[in-house]
Coordinates of C-alpha atoms and ligand atoms in Angstrom, one line a residue:
Chain A
M22 CA -33.4 -60.1 132.9
I23 CA -31.0 -63.1 133.0
P24 CA -31.0 -64.5 129.5
S25 CA -31.8 -68.2 129.1
P26 CA -28.6 -70.3 128.7
V27 CA -27.6 -71.4 125.3
H28 CA -24.9 -74.1 125.2
L29 CA -22.8 -73.7 122.1
D30 CA -19.8 -75.8 123.2
A31 CA -20.8 -79.3 122.1
A32 CA -17.2 -79.9 120.9
T33 CA -16.1 -79.9 124.5
A34 CA -19.2 -81.7 125.9
A35 CA -22.7 -82.0 124.5
P36 CA -25.6 -82.0 127.0
L37 CA -26.5 -85.5 128.1
H38 CA -28.6 -87.3 125.5
P39 CA -32.0 -88.4 126.9
V40 CA -31.1 -92.0 126.0
A41 CA -27.9 -91.7 128.0
R42 CA -29.7 -90.3 130.9
Q43 CA -32.3 -93.1 130.9
A44 CA -29.6 -95.8 130.5
L45 CA -27.4 -94.3 133.2
L46 CA -30.2 -94.3 135.7
A47 CA -31.2 -97.9 135.0
A48 CA -27.5 -99.0 135.1
L49 CA -26.9 -97.3 138.4
D50 CA -29.2 -99.9 139.9
D51 CA -28.1 -102.9 137.7
G52 CA -24.5 -102.1 137.0
W53 CA -22.7 -101.5 140.3
A54 CA -21.3 -105.1 140.7
D55 CA -17.9 -106.2 139.3
P56 CA -18.4 -107.9 135.9
D57 CA -15.5 -110.3 136.7
R58 CA -17.0 -111.9 139.8
L59 CA -19.0 -115.1 139.9
Y60 CA -22.3 -114.3 141.5
A61 CA -25.7 -113.2 140.1
S62 CA -25.3 -109.5 140.4
A63 CA -21.8 -109.7 138.8
R64 CA -23.2 -111.8 135.9
R65 CA -25.8 -109.1 135.4
A66 CA -23.1 -106.5 135.3
R67 CA -21.1 -108.7 132.8
Q68 CA -24.2 -108.9 130.6
L69 CA -24.5 -105.1 130.6
L70 CA -20.9 -104.6 129.8
D71 CA -20.9 -107.2 127.0
A72 CA -24.1 -105.6 125.6
A73 CA -22.6 -102.1 125.7
R74 CA -19.5 -103.3 123.9
G75 CA -21.5 -105.1 121.3
A76 CA -23.7 -102.1 120.6
A77 CA -20.7 -99.7 120.4
A78 CA -18.8 -102.1 118.1
E79 CA -21.8 -102.6 115.9
T80 CA -22.3 -98.8 115.6
L81 CA -18.7 -98.3 114.6
G82 CA -18.6 -101.4 112.3
V83 CA -15.9 -103.2 114.3
R84 CA -15.5 -106.4 116.2
P85 CA -16.5 -106.3 119.9
D86 CA -13.0 -107.7 120.9
E87 CA -11.4 -104.8 119.0
L88 CA -13.1 -102.2 121.2
S89 CA -12.2 -101.1 124.8
F90 CA -13.8 -98.6 127.0
T91 CA -11.4 -96.1 128.6
A92 CA -11.7 -93.5 131.3
S93 CA -11.8 -90.6 128.7
G94 CA -11.1 -89.6 125.2
T95 CA -7.7 -88.4 126.5
T96 CA -6.7 -91.7 127.9
A97 CA -7.8 -93.4 124.8
A98 CA -5.6 -91.1 122.8
H99 CA -2.6 -91.6 125.1
S100 CA -3.1 -95.4 124.8
A101 CA -3.4 -95.2 121.0
V102 CA -0.2 -93.3 120.6
L103 CA 2.0 -94.9 123.2
G104 CA 0.6 -98.4 122.6
G105 CA 0.9 -98.1 118.8
L106 CA 4.5 -96.9 119.2
A107 CA 5.4 -99.7 121.8
G108 CA 4.0 -102.4 119.5
R109 CA 6.1 -101.3 116.6
R110 CA 9.3 -100.7 118.5
R111 CA 11.2 -103.0 116.2
A112 CA 10.1 -101.0 113.1
G113 CA 11.4 -97.7 114.5
A114 CA 10.8 -94.9 117.0
V115 CA 9.3 -92.2 114.8
L116 CA 5.7 -90.9 115.3
V117 CA 4.4 -88.9 112.3
H118 CA 1.5 -86.6 113.3
S119 CA -0.3 -83.6 111.9
A120 CA 0.4 -80.2 113.5
I121 CA -3.3 -79.9 114.6
E122 CA -3.7 -83.0 116.7
H123 CA -5.5 -82.8 120.0
S124 CA -3.3 -81.8 123.0
A125 CA -3.8 -85.4 124.3
V126 CA -2.0 -86.7 121.3
L127 CA 0.7 -84.1 121.5
H128 CA 1.3 -84.7 125.2
A129 CA 1.7 -88.4 124.5
T130 CA 4.1 -87.5 121.7
Q131 CA 6.1 -85.4 124.2
R132 CA 6.3 -88.3 126.5
H133 CA 7.6 -90.5 123.6
V134 CA 10.2 -88.0 122.6
S135 CA 11.4 -87.3 126.2
G136 CA 11.9 -91.1 126.5
G137 CA 14.2 -91.1 123.5
G138 CA 11.7 -91.4 120.6
A139 CA 11.3 -89.1 117.7
A140 CA 8.4 -87.2 116.2
S141 CA 7.8 -85.7 112.7
E142 CA 5.2 -83.0 112.5
V143 CA 3.3 -82.5 109.2
P144 CA 2.0 -79.0 108.5
V145 CA -1.5 -77.8 107.5
D146 CA -2.5 -75.0 105.2
R147 CA -4.4 -71.8 106.1
L148 CA -7.7 -73.7 106.1
G149 CA -6.3 -76.3 108.4
R150 CA -6.0 -79.0 105.7
L151 CA -3.2 -81.6 106.0
D152 CA -0.3 -81.2 103.6
L153 CA -0.7 -84.6 102.0
D154 CA 2.5 -84.5 100.0
A155 CA 4.5 -83.7 103.2
W156 CA 2.5 -86.5 105.0
S157 CA 3.4 -89.0 102.3
R158 CA 7.0 -88.1 102.4
A159 CA 7.1 -88.2 106.2
V160 CA 5.5 -91.7 106.5
T161 CA 7.9 -93.0 103.9
E162 CA 11.0 -92.0 105.9
P163 CA 12.8 -94.8 107.6
G164 CA 12.0 -95.8 111.2
V165 CA 8.3 -94.7 111.2
A166 CA 6.5 -96.7 113.8
L167 CA 3.1 -95.0 113.8
A168 CA 1.2 -92.1 112.1
A169 CA -1.5 -90.1 113.9
L170 CA -4.1 -88.0 112.2
I171 CA -7.2 -86.3 113.7
A172 CA -10.3 -87.1 111.6
A173 CA -11.5 -83.5 111.8
S174 CA -10.2 -80.6 113.7
H175 CA -11.8 -80.1 117.1
E176 CA -10.9 -76.4 117.0
V177 CA -11.7 -75.3 113.4
G178 CA -13.8 -78.1 112.0
T179 CA -11.7 -78.9 109.0
V180 CA -12.2 -82.5 107.9
Q181 CA -8.9 -84.2 107.1
P182 CA -8.2 -86.4 104.1
V183 CA -8.0 -89.5 106.2
E184 CA -8.5 -92.0 103.5
A185 CA -5.7 -90.6 101.3
A186 CA -3.4 -90.3 104.3
A187 CA -4.3 -93.9 105.2
A188 CA -3.4 -95.0 101.7
A189 CA 0.0 -93.4 102.0
C190 CA 0.5 -95.2 105.3
A191 CA -0.6 -98.5 103.9
A192 CA 1.8 -98.3 100.9
V193 CA 4.7 -98.3 103.4
G194 CA 3.1 -100.6 106.0
V195 CA 2.8 -97.9 108.7
P196 CA -0.3 -98.2 110.9
L197 CA -2.5 -95.2 111.2
Y198 CA -4.2 -93.9 114.4
V199 CA -7.2 -91.7 113.9
D200 CA -8.5 -89.5 116.7
A201 CA -12.2 -89.6 115.7
A202 CA -13.6 -87.7 118.8
Q203 CA -15.3 -85.0 116.7
V204 CA -16.7 -87.3 114.0
V205 CA -18.1 -90.4 115.8
A206 CA -21.9 -90.1 115.9
R207 CA -21.7 -87.0 113.7
T208 CA -20.4 -88.0 110.3
P209 CA -19.3 -91.4 108.8
V210 CA -16.0 -92.6 110.2
P211 CA -13.4 -92.7 107.4
A212 CA -11.8 -96.1 106.5
G213 CA -8.2 -97.1 106.6
W214 CA -7.2 -96.8 110.2
S215 CA -5.6 -99.4 112.5
V216 CA -6.3 -97.6 115.8
L217 CA -9.2 -95.3 116.6
S218 CA -10.2 -93.3 119.6
A219 CA -13.4 -91.3 120.6
S220 CA -15.0 -89.6 123.5
A221 CA -18.6 -90.2 124.7
R222 CA -19.2 -86.7 126.0
K223 CA -18.9 -85.3 122.5
W224 CA -22.0 -87.2 121.4
G225 CA -24.1 -86.7 124.5
G226 CA -22.8 -89.6 126.5
P227 CA -21.6 -89.0 130.0
P228 CA -18.2 -87.5 130.7
G229 CA -15.4 -89.9 131.5
V230 CA -15.9 -92.5 128.9
G231 CA -13.6 -93.0 125.9
L232 CA -13.4 -95.6 123.2
L233 CA -10.2 -97.2 122.0
V234 CA -10.4 -99.5 119.0
V235 CA -7.4 -101.6 117.9
R236 CA -8.0 -103.5 114.7
K237 CA -7.1 -107.2 114.6
G238 CA -3.6 -107.7 113.4
T239 CA -2.4 -104.3 114.5
R240 CA 0.8 -104.4 116.6
W241 CA -0.3 -102.6 119.7
E242 CA 1.2 -103.1 123.1
S243 CA -0.2 -101.7 126.3
P244 CA 1.8 -98.8 127.6
W245 CA 0.3 -99.3 131.1
P246 CA 1.2 -101.7 133.9
A247 CA -0.2 -105.2 133.3
D248 CA -4.0 -105.4 133.8
E249 CA -6.6 -107.7 132.5
H250 CA -9.5 -105.3 132.0
E251 CA -10.7 -104.4 128.6
S252 CA -8.6 -107.0 126.7
G253 CA -5.5 -105.6 128.5
R254 CA -5.9 -102.3 126.8
A255 CA -7.4 -100.1 129.5
P256 CA -6.4 -100.7 133.1
G257 CA -8.9 -100.5 136.0
T258 CA -12.6 -101.3 136.4
V259 CA -14.8 -99.5 134.0
N260 CA -17.4 -97.1 135.2
L261 CA -20.1 -99.5 134.0
P262 CA -23.2 -97.2 134.4
A263 CA -21.4 -94.5 132.4
V264 CA -20.3 -97.1 129.8
V265 CA -23.8 -98.4 129.4
A266 CA -25.1 -94.8 128.9
A267 CA -22.3 -94.1 126.4
A268 CA -23.0 -97.1 124.3
A269 CA -26.8 -96.5 124.3
S270 CA -26.4 -92.8 123.4
L271 CA -23.8 -93.7 120.7
R272 CA -26.3 -95.9 119.0
A273 CA -29.0 -93.3 119.2
A274 CA -26.8 -90.4 118.1
A275 CA -25.3 -92.3 115.2
A276 CA -28.8 -93.3 114.0
D277 CA -29.8 -89.6 114.0
A278 CA -26.4 -88.4 112.7
A279 CA -27.3 -87.9 109.0
A280 CA -30.5 -86.0 109.9
E281 CA -28.7 -83.9 112.5
A282 CA -25.9 -83.1 110.1
T283 CA -28.5 -82.0 107.5
R284 CA -30.1 -79.7 110.1
L285 CA -27.0 -78.3 111.7
A286 CA -24.7 -77.7 108.6
P287 CA -27.0 -74.9 107.3
L288 CA -27.0 -73.3 110.7
V289 CA -23.2 -73.4 110.7
D290 CA -23.3 -71.9 107.1
R291 CA -25.5 -69.2 108.4
I292 CA -23.1 -68.4 111.3
R293 CA -20.2 -68.3 108.9
A294 CA -21.9 -66.0 106.5
R295 CA -23.6 -63.7 109.0
V296 CA -20.6 -63.3 111.3
A297 CA -18.4 -62.4 108.4
A298 CA -21.0 -59.9 107.1
E299 CA -22.1 -58.4 110.4
V300 CA -19.1 -58.3 112.6
P301 CA -16.4 -55.9 111.2
D302 CA -12.8 -57.2 111.1
V303 CA -13.5 -60.8 111.8
E304 CA -11.7 -63.8 110.3
V305 CA -13.9 -66.9 110.0
V306 CA -11.4 -69.8 109.9
G307 CA -11.4 -73.4 108.8
D308 CA -12.4 -75.0 105.5
P309 CA -15.8 -73.6 104.4
E310 CA -16.7 -76.8 102.6
R311 CA -14.9 -79.9 103.9
R312 CA -15.8 -79.3 107.5
L313 CA -17.7 -80.7 110.4
P314 CA -21.5 -80.1 110.3
H315 CA -21.7 -78.6 113.8
L316 CA -18.6 -76.5 114.4
V317 CA -17.5 -73.0 113.4
T318 CA -14.6 -70.8 114.6
F319 CA -13.9 -67.1 114.1
S320 CA -11.5 -64.5 115.4
C321 CA -12.3 -60.9 116.1
L322 CA -9.5 -58.4 115.5
Y323 CA -8.4 -56.3 118.6
V324 CA -10.7 -58.2 121.0
D325 CA -9.5 -60.0 124.0
G326 CA -10.7 -63.6 123.8
E327 CA -11.2 -64.0 127.6
A328 CA -13.2 -60.8 127.7
L329 CA -15.3 -62.0 124.8
L330 CA -16.0 -65.3 126.5
H331 CA -17.1 -63.6 129.7
A332 CA -19.3 -61.1 127.8
L333 CA -21.0 -64.0 125.9
D334 CA -21.4 -65.9 129.1
R335 CA -23.1 -62.9 130.7
R336 CA -25.6 -63.1 127.8
G337 CA -26.1 -66.8 128.4
F338 CA -23.9 -68.1 125.6
A339 CA -21.4 -70.9 126.4
V340 CA -18.6 -71.1 123.8
S341 CA -14.9 -71.9 123.9
S342 CA -11.9 -70.2 122.6
G343 CA -8.4 -70.9 121.3
S344 CA -7.0 -67.6 122.4
S345 CA -3.9 -67.6 124.6
C346 CA -5.6 -65.7 127.4
T347 CA -8.2 -68.4 127.8
S348 CA -5.7 -71.2 128.1
S349 CA -3.9 -72.3 131.2
T350 CA -0.6 -72.2 129.4
L351 CA -1.2 -68.7 128.1
R352 CA -0.2 -69.9 124.7
P353 CA -2.4 -69.5 121.6
S354 CA -4.0 -72.6 120.3
H355 CA -1.4 -74.6 118.4
V356 CA -4.1 -75.3 115.8
L357 CA -4.6 -71.6 115.0
E358 CA -0.9 -71.1 115.1
A359 CA -0.3 -74.0 112.6
M360 CA -2.8 -72.4 110.3
G361 CA -1.4 -69.0 110.6
V362 CA -4.7 -67.3 111.4
L363 CA -5.6 -64.7 114.0
S364 CA -5.6 -66.2 117.4
H365 CA -6.9 -63.4 119.6
G366 CA -10.6 -62.7 120.0
N367 CA -11.2 -66.3 119.0
V368 CA -14.5 -68.1 119.5
R369 CA -15.5 -71.6 118.7
V370 CA -19.2 -72.3 118.4
S371 CA -20.4 -76.0 118.3
L372 CA -23.9 -77.1 118.0
H373 CA -25.8 -80.2 119.2
R374 CA -29.1 -81.9 119.0
D375 CA -30.8 -79.5 121.4
T376 CA -29.5 -76.4 119.5
T377 CA -32.4 -74.6 117.8
E378 CA -32.5 -72.1 114.9
A379 CA -33.8 -69.6 117.5
D380 CA -30.6 -70.1 119.6
V381 CA -28.5 -69.5 116.6
E382 CA -30.5 -66.4 115.7
R383 CA -30.2 -65.0 119.2
F384 CA -26.5 -65.5 119.1
L385 CA -26.2 -63.9 115.7
A386 CA -28.4 -61.0 116.8
E387 CA -26.3 -60.3 120.0
L388 CA -22.7 -61.0 118.8
P389 CA -22.1 -57.8 116.8
G390 CA -23.2 -55.6 119.7
I391 CA -21.1 -57.5 122.2
V392 CA -18.0 -57.3 120.0
A393 CA -18.7 -53.6 119.3
D394 CA -19.0 -52.8 123.0
L395 CA -15.7 -54.6 123.8
R396 CA -14.0 -52.7 121.0
A397 CA -15.4 -49.4 122.2
Q398 CA -14.3 -50.1 125.8
A399 CA -10.8 -50.9 124.5
G400 CA -10.7 -47.8 122.4
V401 CA -9.9 -49.7 119.2
V402 CA -12.8 -48.6 117.0
G403 CA -11.7 -47.5 113.5
L404 CA -8.2 -49.0 113.7
Chain B
M250 CA 20.4 -65.6 119.7
T251 CA 23.7 -63.7 120.2
A252 CA 23.5 -60.1 118.8
P253 CA 19.9 -59.6 117.9
E254 CA 19.6 -59.7 114.2
S255 CA 17.1 -57.7 112.3
P256 CA 14.3 -59.9 110.9
A257 CA 14.1 -57.5 108.0
G258 CA 17.8 -57.5 107.4
G259 CA 18.1 -53.8 108.0
E260 CA 17.3 -51.3 110.7
P261 CA 13.7 -50.3 111.2
D262 CA 12.5 -46.8 111.0
E263 CA 10.9 -47.1 114.4
I264 CA 10.6 -49.5 117.3
I265 CA 7.6 -49.9 119.6
D266 CA 8.1 -51.8 122.8
C267 CA 5.3 -54.1 123.7
L268 CA 7.3 -56.5 125.8
G269 CA 5.3 -57.9 128.6
Q270 CA 2.0 -57.0 127.0
R271 CA -0.6 -59.6 126.2
C272 CA -2.4 -60.0 122.9
P273 CA -4.2 -58.2 121.4
L274 CA -2.3 -55.2 122.8
P275 CA 0.8 -55.5 120.6
V276 CA -1.4 -55.8 117.5
I277 CA -3.4 -52.8 118.6
A278 CA -0.2 -50.8 119.1
L279 CA 0.9 -51.8 115.6
A280 CA -2.4 -50.9 114.1
R281 CA -2.3 -47.4 115.8
R282 CA 1.3 -46.6 114.8
L283 CA 1.8 -48.0 111.3
P284 CA -0.6 -45.7 109.5
E285 CA 1.2 -42.7 111.0
L286 CA 4.4 -43.7 109.3
P287 CA 5.1 -43.0 105.6
V288 CA 4.4 -45.7 103.1
G289 CA 7.6 -47.8 102.8
A290 CA 8.6 -47.3 106.4
V291 CA 9.5 -50.3 108.5
L292 CA 8.1 -50.6 112.0
R293 CA 9.5 -53.1 114.5
V294 CA 7.2 -54.4 117.2
L295 CA 8.9 -55.9 120.2
A296 CA 6.4 -58.4 121.7
D297 CA 7.1 -61.5 123.7
D298 CA 3.5 -62.8 124.1
P299 CA 3.7 -66.0 122.0
A300 CA 0.4 -65.1 120.4
A301 CA 2.1 -62.0 118.8
A302 CA 4.1 -64.2 116.5
V303 CA 0.9 -65.6 115.1
D304 CA -1.3 -62.4 115.2
I305 CA 1.1 -59.9 113.8
P306 CA 1.6 -61.8 110.5
A307 CA -2.2 -62.4 110.5
W308 CA -2.9 -58.7 110.9
C309 CA -0.6 -57.9 108.1
R310 CA -2.4 -60.3 105.8
M311 CA -5.8 -58.9 106.8
R312 CA -4.7 -55.3 106.4
A313 CA -2.6 -56.0 103.3
Q314 CA 0.6 -54.7 104.9
E315 CA 4.0 -56.4 104.4
F316 CA 5.2 -58.7 107.1
L317 CA 9.0 -58.9 106.9
G318 CA 9.8 -61.4 109.5
T319 CA 10.3 -62.3 113.1
N320 CA 13.4 -62.8 115.2
G321 CA 12.8 -63.7 118.8
P322 CA 10.5 -61.0 120.1
A323 CA 11.2 -58.6 117.2
H324 CA 8.5 -58.5 114.4
D325 CA 9.2 -56.2 111.4
I326 CA 6.4 -54.8 109.3
R327 CA 6.6 -52.5 106.3
R328 CA 3.8 -50.1 105.5
T329 CA 2.8 -50.8 101.9
Q330 CA -0.3 -48.6 101.6
Ligands
PLP130 C1 -10.4 -84.4 119.0 C2 -10.4 -84.7 120.4 N1 -9.6 -85.7 120.9 C3 -9.6 -86.0 122.2 C4 -10.4 -85.4 123.1 C5 -10.3 -85.8 124.6 O1 -11.5 -86.4 125.0 P1 -11.9 -86.3 126.5 O2 -12.4 -84.9 126.7 O3 -13.0 -87.3 126.7 O4 -10.8 -86.6 127.4 C6 -11.2 -84.3 122.7 C7 -12.0 -83.5 123.6 O5 -11.6 -82.8 124.4 C8 -11.2 -84.0 121.3 O6 -12.0 -83.0 120.8

């Protein structure tokens, strides 16, 4: 019997929220015209775009003209980093960032460094918590143009001390960019940032929509060729139907966020406890308390991460992994590396609004046997 | 790196060659061999999978063995129990 599929990879992409689906279908009919043209269908498109921006801005508690829609969370992160650095060129060329930023931030950092800029990486502890003292020292160094801190780790769920980190930045006049992809529409967005990014597919919006928010008064300069769209922050025509769906589902998901967190956090606690108790030689990673409500990561000793993903997939479970064998670069996740925790046999489970207690129970019932079988096949039992 | 230096600052009692092997194989080889050596012995694992540099120290922590250090692909471990 083919088991029914259970999607446990919301941190990559949550299934489409019903509100997103409804809005997307309606906007396909109403939102195809160019919002910048001067005819009736274009005016309709303009209204939809303005309404989407207004709704998203209201949900995030920012001004509509501070918010731009981008082609993905990745492009929003690239723009945040490179634009934040470009706007503060005169202050210096150093980007301070945590060791556990998303690869989009790290790739933008590499671009900055290969163009002659500099970067200063701040470590985390074994639970994936930012070293605040090192952060405060790093942002106080001369020549810091921008600091980047992920709001909560997309790989291990550890929530970062954003407000304290922001205070350290504010004390020395350094703007802070926060990658909020895993917290928007899940938990309250912390205060103190100047630039923020998010990704719609994490909250059940369609793939290919990101948010970039640049607070008034922030020195930010577009790193892209000149273009008028989205206040000059995100070149190219927006995918309006997807943007409308993203904004509608953002509002819906944010309205349910507290209730969903209350429902999902105990399921994550249950996974943390039961995996540790029922799978031998497993390391459950990330902060057990200051963590995202929907995400948990663990590593199984002596197990090949790719084999584990495939075995889970055969049983209908979709999860992701930070193990090197599952990445295109064949390197272990830089997040697990920075924390100094086991990187092979790694599984990240992330829950969403459709996840039921029964899904979690089935996962917990099947996981120990799946891991035991893989260990038996590899001849590593009793090591 | 010119002449390979010993991460432990001395010569190991034994070397196992896991070059070219992907994780978790080097960790498995370590877990098989270390308990066969006397307490106090130093085992060097040669492993060039980048994950080994993360996973060998993590294994030592989980198994309460002493991780002595890494130099390039050489990872030294002392059996403490
Ligand atoms: C923390 C974080 N930042 C940025 C991104 C990139 O977003 P997107 O997948 O929309 O490009 C993701 C998701 O992959 C993420 O989890």
